[in-house]
Short mmCIF file of C-alpha atoms and ligand atoms in Angstrom, two decimals:
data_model
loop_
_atom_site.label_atom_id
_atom_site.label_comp_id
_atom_site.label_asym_id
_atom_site.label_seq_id
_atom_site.Cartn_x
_atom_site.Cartn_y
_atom_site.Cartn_z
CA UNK A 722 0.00 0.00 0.00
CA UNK A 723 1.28 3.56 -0.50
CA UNK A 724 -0.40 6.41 1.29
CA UNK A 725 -0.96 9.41 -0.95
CA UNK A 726 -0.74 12.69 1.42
CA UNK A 727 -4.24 14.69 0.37
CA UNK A 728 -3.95 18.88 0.62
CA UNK A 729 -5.33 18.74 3.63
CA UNK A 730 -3.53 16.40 5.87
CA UNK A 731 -0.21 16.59 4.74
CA UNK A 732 1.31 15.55 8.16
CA UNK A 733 -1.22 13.54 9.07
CA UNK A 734 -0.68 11.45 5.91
CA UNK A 735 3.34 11.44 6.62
CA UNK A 736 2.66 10.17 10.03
CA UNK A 737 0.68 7.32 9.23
CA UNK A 738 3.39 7.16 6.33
CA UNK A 739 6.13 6.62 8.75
CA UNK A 740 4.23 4.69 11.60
CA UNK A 741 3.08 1.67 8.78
CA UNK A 742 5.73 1.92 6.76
CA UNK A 743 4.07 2.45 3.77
CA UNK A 744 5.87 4.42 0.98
CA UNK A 745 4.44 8.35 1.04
CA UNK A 746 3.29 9.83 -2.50
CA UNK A 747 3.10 13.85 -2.47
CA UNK A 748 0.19 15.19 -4.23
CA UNK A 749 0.89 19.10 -6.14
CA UNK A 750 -1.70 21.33 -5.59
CA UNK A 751 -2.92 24.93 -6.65
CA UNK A 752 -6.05 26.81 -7.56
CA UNK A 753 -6.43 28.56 -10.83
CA UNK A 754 -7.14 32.31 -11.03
CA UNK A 755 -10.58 31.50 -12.03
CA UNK A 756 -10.69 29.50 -8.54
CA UNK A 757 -11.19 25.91 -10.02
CA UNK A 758 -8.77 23.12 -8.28
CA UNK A 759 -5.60 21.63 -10.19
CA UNK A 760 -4.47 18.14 -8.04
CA UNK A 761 -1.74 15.64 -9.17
CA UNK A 762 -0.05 12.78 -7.67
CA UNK A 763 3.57 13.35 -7.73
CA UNK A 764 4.76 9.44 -7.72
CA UNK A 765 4.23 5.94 -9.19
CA UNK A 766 1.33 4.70 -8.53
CA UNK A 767 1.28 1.87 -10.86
CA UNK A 768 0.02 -1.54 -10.03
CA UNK A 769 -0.59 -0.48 -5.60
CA UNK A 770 -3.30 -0.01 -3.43
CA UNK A 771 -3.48 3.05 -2.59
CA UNK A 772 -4.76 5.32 0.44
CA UNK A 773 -5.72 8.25 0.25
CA UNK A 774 -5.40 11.02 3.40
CA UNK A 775 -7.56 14.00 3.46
CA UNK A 776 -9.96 15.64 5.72
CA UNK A 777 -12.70 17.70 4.75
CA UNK A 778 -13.27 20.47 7.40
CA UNK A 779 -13.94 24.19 7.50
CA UNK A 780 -12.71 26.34 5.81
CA UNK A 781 -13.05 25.61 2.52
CA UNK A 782 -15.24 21.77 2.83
CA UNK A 783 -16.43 21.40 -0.84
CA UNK A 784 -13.17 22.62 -2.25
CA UNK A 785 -11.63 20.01 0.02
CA UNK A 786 -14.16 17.23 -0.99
CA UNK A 787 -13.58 18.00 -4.99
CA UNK A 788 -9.67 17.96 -4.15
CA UNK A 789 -10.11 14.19 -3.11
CA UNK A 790 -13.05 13.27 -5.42
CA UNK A 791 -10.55 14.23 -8.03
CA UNK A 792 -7.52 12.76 -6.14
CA UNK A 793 -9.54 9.56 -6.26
CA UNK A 794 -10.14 9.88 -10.01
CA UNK A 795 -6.35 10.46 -10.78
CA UNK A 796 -5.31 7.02 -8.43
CA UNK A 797 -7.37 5.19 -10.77
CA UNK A 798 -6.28 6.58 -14.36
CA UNK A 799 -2.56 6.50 -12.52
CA UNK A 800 -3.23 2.68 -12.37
CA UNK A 801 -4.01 1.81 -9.13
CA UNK A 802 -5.16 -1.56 -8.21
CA UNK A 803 -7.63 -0.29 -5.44
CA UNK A 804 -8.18 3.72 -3.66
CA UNK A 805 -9.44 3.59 0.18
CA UNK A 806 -10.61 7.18 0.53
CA UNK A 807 -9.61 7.79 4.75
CA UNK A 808 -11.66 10.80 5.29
CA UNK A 809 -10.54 12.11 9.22
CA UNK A 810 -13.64 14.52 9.15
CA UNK A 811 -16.20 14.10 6.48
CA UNK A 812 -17.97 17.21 5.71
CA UNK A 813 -21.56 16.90 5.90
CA UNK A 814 -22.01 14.15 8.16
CA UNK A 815 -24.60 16.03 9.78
CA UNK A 816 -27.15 15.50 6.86
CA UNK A 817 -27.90 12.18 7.47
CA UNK A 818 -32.05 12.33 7.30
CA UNK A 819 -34.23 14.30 5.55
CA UNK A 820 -35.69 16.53 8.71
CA UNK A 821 -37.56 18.94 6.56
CA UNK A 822 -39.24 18.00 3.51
CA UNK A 823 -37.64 18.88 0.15
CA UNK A 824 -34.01 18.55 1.89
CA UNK A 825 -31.70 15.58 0.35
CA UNK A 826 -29.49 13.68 2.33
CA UNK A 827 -26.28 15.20 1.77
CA UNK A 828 -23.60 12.60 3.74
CA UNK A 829 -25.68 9.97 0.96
CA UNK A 830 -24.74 12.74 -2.18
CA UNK A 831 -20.78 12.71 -1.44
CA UNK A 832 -20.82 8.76 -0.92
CA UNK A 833 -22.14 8.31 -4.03
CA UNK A 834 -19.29 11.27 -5.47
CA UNK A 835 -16.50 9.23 -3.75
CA UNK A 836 -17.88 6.04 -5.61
CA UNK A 837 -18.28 7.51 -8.73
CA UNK A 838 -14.75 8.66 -8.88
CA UNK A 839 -13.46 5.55 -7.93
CA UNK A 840 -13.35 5.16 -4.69
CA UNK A 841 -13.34 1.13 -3.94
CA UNK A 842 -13.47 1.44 0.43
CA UNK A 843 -14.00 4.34 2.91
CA UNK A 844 -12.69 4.84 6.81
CA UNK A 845 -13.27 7.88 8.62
CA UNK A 846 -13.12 8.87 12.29
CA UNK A 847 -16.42 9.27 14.38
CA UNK A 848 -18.82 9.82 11.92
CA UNK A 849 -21.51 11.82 13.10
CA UNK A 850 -24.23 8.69 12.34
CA UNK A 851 -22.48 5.53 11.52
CA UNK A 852 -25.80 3.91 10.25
CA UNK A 853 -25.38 6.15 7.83
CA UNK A 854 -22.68 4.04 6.31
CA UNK A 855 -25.69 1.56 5.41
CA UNK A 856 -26.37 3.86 2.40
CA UNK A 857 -23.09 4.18 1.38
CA UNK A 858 -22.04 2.23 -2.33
CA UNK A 859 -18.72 1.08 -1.08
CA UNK A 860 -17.34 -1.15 1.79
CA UNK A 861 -17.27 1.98 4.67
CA UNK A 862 -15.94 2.03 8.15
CA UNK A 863 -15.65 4.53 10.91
CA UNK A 864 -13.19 4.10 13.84
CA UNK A 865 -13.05 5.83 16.91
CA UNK A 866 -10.47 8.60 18.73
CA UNK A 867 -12.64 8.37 21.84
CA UNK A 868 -10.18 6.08 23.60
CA UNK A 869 -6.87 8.39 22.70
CA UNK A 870 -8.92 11.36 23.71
CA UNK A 871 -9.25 9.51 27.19
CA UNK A 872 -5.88 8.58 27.43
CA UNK A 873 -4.30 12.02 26.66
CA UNK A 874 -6.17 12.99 29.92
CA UNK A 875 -5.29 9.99 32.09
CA UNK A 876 -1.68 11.36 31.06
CA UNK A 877 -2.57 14.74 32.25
CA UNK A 878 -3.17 13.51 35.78
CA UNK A 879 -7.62 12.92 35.34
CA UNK A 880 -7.86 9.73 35.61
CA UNK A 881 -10.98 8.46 37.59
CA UNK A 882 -13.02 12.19 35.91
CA UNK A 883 -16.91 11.70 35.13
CA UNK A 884 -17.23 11.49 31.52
CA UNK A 885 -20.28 13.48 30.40
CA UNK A 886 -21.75 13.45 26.33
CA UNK A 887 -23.62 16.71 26.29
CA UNK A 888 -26.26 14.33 24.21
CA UNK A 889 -28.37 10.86 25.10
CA UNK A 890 -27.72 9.95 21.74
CA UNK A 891 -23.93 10.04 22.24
CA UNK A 892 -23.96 8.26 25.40
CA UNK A 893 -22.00 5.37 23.44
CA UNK A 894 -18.83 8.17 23.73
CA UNK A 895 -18.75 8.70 27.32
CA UNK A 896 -18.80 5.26 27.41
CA UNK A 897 -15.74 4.88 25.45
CA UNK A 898 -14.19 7.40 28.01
CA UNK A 899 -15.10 6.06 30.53
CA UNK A 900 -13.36 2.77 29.84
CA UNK A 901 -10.22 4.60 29.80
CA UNK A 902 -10.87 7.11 32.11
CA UNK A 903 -12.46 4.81 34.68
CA UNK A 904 -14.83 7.15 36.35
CA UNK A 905 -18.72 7.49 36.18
CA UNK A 906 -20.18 8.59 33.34
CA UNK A 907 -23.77 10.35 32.04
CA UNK A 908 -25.58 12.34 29.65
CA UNK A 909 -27.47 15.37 29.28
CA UNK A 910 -30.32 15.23 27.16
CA UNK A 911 -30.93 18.09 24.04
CA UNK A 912 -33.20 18.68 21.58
CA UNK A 913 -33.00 20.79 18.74
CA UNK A 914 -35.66 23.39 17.09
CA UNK A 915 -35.51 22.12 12.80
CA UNK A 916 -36.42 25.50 11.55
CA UNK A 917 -35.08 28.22 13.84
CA UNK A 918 -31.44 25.70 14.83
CA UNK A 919 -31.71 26.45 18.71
CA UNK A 920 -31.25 23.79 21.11
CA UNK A 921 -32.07 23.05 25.06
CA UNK A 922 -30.13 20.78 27.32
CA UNK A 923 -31.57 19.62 30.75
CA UNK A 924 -30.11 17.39 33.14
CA UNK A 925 -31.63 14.50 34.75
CA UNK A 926 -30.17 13.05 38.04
CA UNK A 927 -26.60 14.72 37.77
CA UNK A 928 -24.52 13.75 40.46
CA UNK A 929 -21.30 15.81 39.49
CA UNK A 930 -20.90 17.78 42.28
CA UNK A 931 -17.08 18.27 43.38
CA UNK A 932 -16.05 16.17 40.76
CA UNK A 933 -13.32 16.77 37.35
CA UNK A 934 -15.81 16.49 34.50
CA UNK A 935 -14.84 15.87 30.73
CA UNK A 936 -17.36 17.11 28.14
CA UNK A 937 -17.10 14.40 25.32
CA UNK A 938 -18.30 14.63 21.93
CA UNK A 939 -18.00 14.02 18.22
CA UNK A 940 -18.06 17.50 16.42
CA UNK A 941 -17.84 20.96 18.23
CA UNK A 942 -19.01 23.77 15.38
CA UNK A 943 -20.46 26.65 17.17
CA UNK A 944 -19.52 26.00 20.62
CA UNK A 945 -23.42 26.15 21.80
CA UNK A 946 -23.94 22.82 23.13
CA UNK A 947 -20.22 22.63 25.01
CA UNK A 948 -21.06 26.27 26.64
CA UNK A 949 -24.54 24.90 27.62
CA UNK A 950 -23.34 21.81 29.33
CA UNK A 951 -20.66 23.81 31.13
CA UNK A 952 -23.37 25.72 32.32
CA UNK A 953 -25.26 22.99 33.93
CA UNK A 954 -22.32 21.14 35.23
CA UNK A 955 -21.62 24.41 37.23
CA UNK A 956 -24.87 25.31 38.53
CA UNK A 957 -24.72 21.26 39.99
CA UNK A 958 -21.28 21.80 41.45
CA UNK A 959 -18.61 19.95 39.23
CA UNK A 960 -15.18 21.29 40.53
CA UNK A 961 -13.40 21.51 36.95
CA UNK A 962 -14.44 20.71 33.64
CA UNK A 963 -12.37 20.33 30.41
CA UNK A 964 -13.71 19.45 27.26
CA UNK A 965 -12.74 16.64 24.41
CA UNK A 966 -14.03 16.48 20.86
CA UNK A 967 -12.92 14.39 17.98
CA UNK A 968 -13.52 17.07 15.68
CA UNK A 969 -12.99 20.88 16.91
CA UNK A 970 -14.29 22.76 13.93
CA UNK A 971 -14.67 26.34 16.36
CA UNK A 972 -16.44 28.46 14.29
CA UNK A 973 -15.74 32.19 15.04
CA UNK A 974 -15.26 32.77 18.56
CA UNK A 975 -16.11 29.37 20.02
CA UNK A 976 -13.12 28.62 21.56
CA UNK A 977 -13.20 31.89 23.42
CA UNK A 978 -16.75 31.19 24.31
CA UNK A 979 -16.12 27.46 25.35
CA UNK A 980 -13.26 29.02 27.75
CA UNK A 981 -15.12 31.95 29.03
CA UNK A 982 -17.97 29.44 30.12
CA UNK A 983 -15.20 28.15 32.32
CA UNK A 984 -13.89 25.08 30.66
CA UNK A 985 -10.66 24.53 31.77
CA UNK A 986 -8.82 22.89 28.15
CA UNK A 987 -10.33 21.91 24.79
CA UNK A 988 -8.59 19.11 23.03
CA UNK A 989 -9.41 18.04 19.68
CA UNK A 990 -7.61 15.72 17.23
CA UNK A 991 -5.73 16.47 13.96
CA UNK A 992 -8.83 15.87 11.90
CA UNK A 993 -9.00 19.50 11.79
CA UNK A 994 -5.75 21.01 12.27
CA UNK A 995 -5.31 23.46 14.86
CA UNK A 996 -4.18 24.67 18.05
CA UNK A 997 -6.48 22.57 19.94
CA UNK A 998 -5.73 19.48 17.87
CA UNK A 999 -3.35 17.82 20.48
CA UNK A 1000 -4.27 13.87 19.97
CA UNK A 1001 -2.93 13.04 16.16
CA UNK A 1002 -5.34 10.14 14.61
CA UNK A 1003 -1.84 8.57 13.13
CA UNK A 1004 -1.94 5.64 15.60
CA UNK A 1005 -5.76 5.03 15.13
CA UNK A 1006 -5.18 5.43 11.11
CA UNK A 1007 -1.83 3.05 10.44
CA UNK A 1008 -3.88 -0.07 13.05
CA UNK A 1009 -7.01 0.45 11.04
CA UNK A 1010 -4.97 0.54 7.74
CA UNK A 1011 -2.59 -2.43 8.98
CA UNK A 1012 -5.61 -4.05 10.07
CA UNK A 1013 -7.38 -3.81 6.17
CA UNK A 1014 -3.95 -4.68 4.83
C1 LIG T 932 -24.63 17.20 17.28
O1 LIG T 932 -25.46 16.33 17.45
C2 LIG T 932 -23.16 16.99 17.47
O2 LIG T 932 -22.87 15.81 18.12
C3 LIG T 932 -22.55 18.16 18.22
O3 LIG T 932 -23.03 18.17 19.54
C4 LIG T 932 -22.91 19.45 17.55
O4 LIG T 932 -22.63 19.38 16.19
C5 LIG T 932 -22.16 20.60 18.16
O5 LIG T 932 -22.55 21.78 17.54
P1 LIG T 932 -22.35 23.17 18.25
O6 LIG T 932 -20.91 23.26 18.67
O7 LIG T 932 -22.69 24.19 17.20
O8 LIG T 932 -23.26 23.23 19.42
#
């Protein structure tokens, strides 16, 4: 297998690179004046399988998605024997059902893009919905940084903290932490208004009082749900609270405003790249990738 290093996740893709040992193939990049995309892999190709490295977050999603749709075209007419599109954060992930009628599903749309192009398998990293791989044309897996995101705060000294998803229906996350962290763990509960976006969180039978809480969970965008559930774990006494999410997109201010509401850290992984992306997804990646091999 070689691992072709999308736009994107350049040192991602050399990580995993150097922790399998697969050979690294540089992809050259630039954007016309007009703003359309220019992509080609700089290596032989020839006769490999061939993995492809890029992550789709803000800024910039669909420019990032065409970069590897087209990435994925260029493996195949290069001659590659099979392209395994690894995907750290897939853009749209959040459309997964139609809520509203006349909506499409859009996680469903790009599936079928990646396939089209010639994309033979799929991993990514906490997918929003994984039965939304069900609909997907190709074989499609998502793994989970959950565990590494517990461990980097065992290593900071928080082992035995309550893991709390700010969300029932990511319960299965504190969970995760929780195996690491070895602590108790809960939920709040939220529910979200389709037209107008705003959400409420309530708390049931939180018992968090004088303990080190972790917020855990998938995606932060605006910051609105982490502030929220900082709120509550205040008001019912938790004693310090940090913050882990897979993928730390922090739109505008929402580190600032995830801080100011009195959360101690915010880690995040290297599926977006950034300055809270302190866990790299390079061990996860080359197991998952040794793993298929
Ligand atoms: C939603 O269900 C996700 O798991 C996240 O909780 C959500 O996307 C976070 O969005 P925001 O940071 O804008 O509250």
């Amino acid at each position: 297998m070689k691992i072709v290093s999308g736009p994107a996740s350049i040192p991602l893709a050399e990580a995993v690179s150097a922790q399998t040992g697969y050979p690294n193939v540089p992809v050259v990049s630039k954007v016309f004046p007009d703003g359309e995309s220019y992509i080609r892999i700089d290596g032989d190709i020839k006769g490999d399988e061939v993995a492809i490295i890029q992550t789709t977050c803000p800024p910039m999603q669909d420019g990032k998605l065409f970069q590897l749709t087209f990435l994925a075209d260029s493996a195949r007419r290069a001659g590659a024997t099979k392209v395994t599109a690894v995907v750290p954060y897939l853009a749209y992930a959040r459309q997964d059902k139609i809520f509203l009628s006349g909506e499409g599903i859009g996680v469903e749309t790009i599936a079928r893009m990646f396939k089209a192009a010639g994309v033979d398998e799929f991993l990514t990293v906490n997918l929003h919905s994984e039965t939304s791989l069900k609909q997907f044309p190709m074989p499609a897996k998502t793994v989970s940084a959950i565990p590494l995101i517990a461990d980097y705060f065992v290593k900071k000294g928080y082992k035995g903290a309550y893991a709390l998803s700010p969300d029932k229906g990511a319960m299965y996350i504190a969970q995760q932490a929780q195996a690491i962290l070895g602590g108790d763990a809960g939920h709040l509960n939220k529910t979200r208004d389709r037209y107008t976006g705003q959400t409420v969180q309530t708390a049931e039978g939180l018992n968090v009082k004088g303990q080190t809480v972790i917020i855990l969970d998938d995606i932060i965008s605006t910051g609105g749900t982490i502030v929220g559930a900082a709120k509550i774990l205040r008001e019912n006494g938790a004693k310090h609270v940090f913050c882990g999410c897979v993928h730390g997109l922090l739109i505008g201010d929402a580190e600032k405003r995830i801080l100011d509401a009195g959360v101690e850290e915010i880690v995040g992984t290297d599926s977006v790249p950034g300055a809270i992306s302190k866990v790299s997804l390079a061990p996860l990646l080359s197991q998952t990738l040794k793993g298929a091999k």
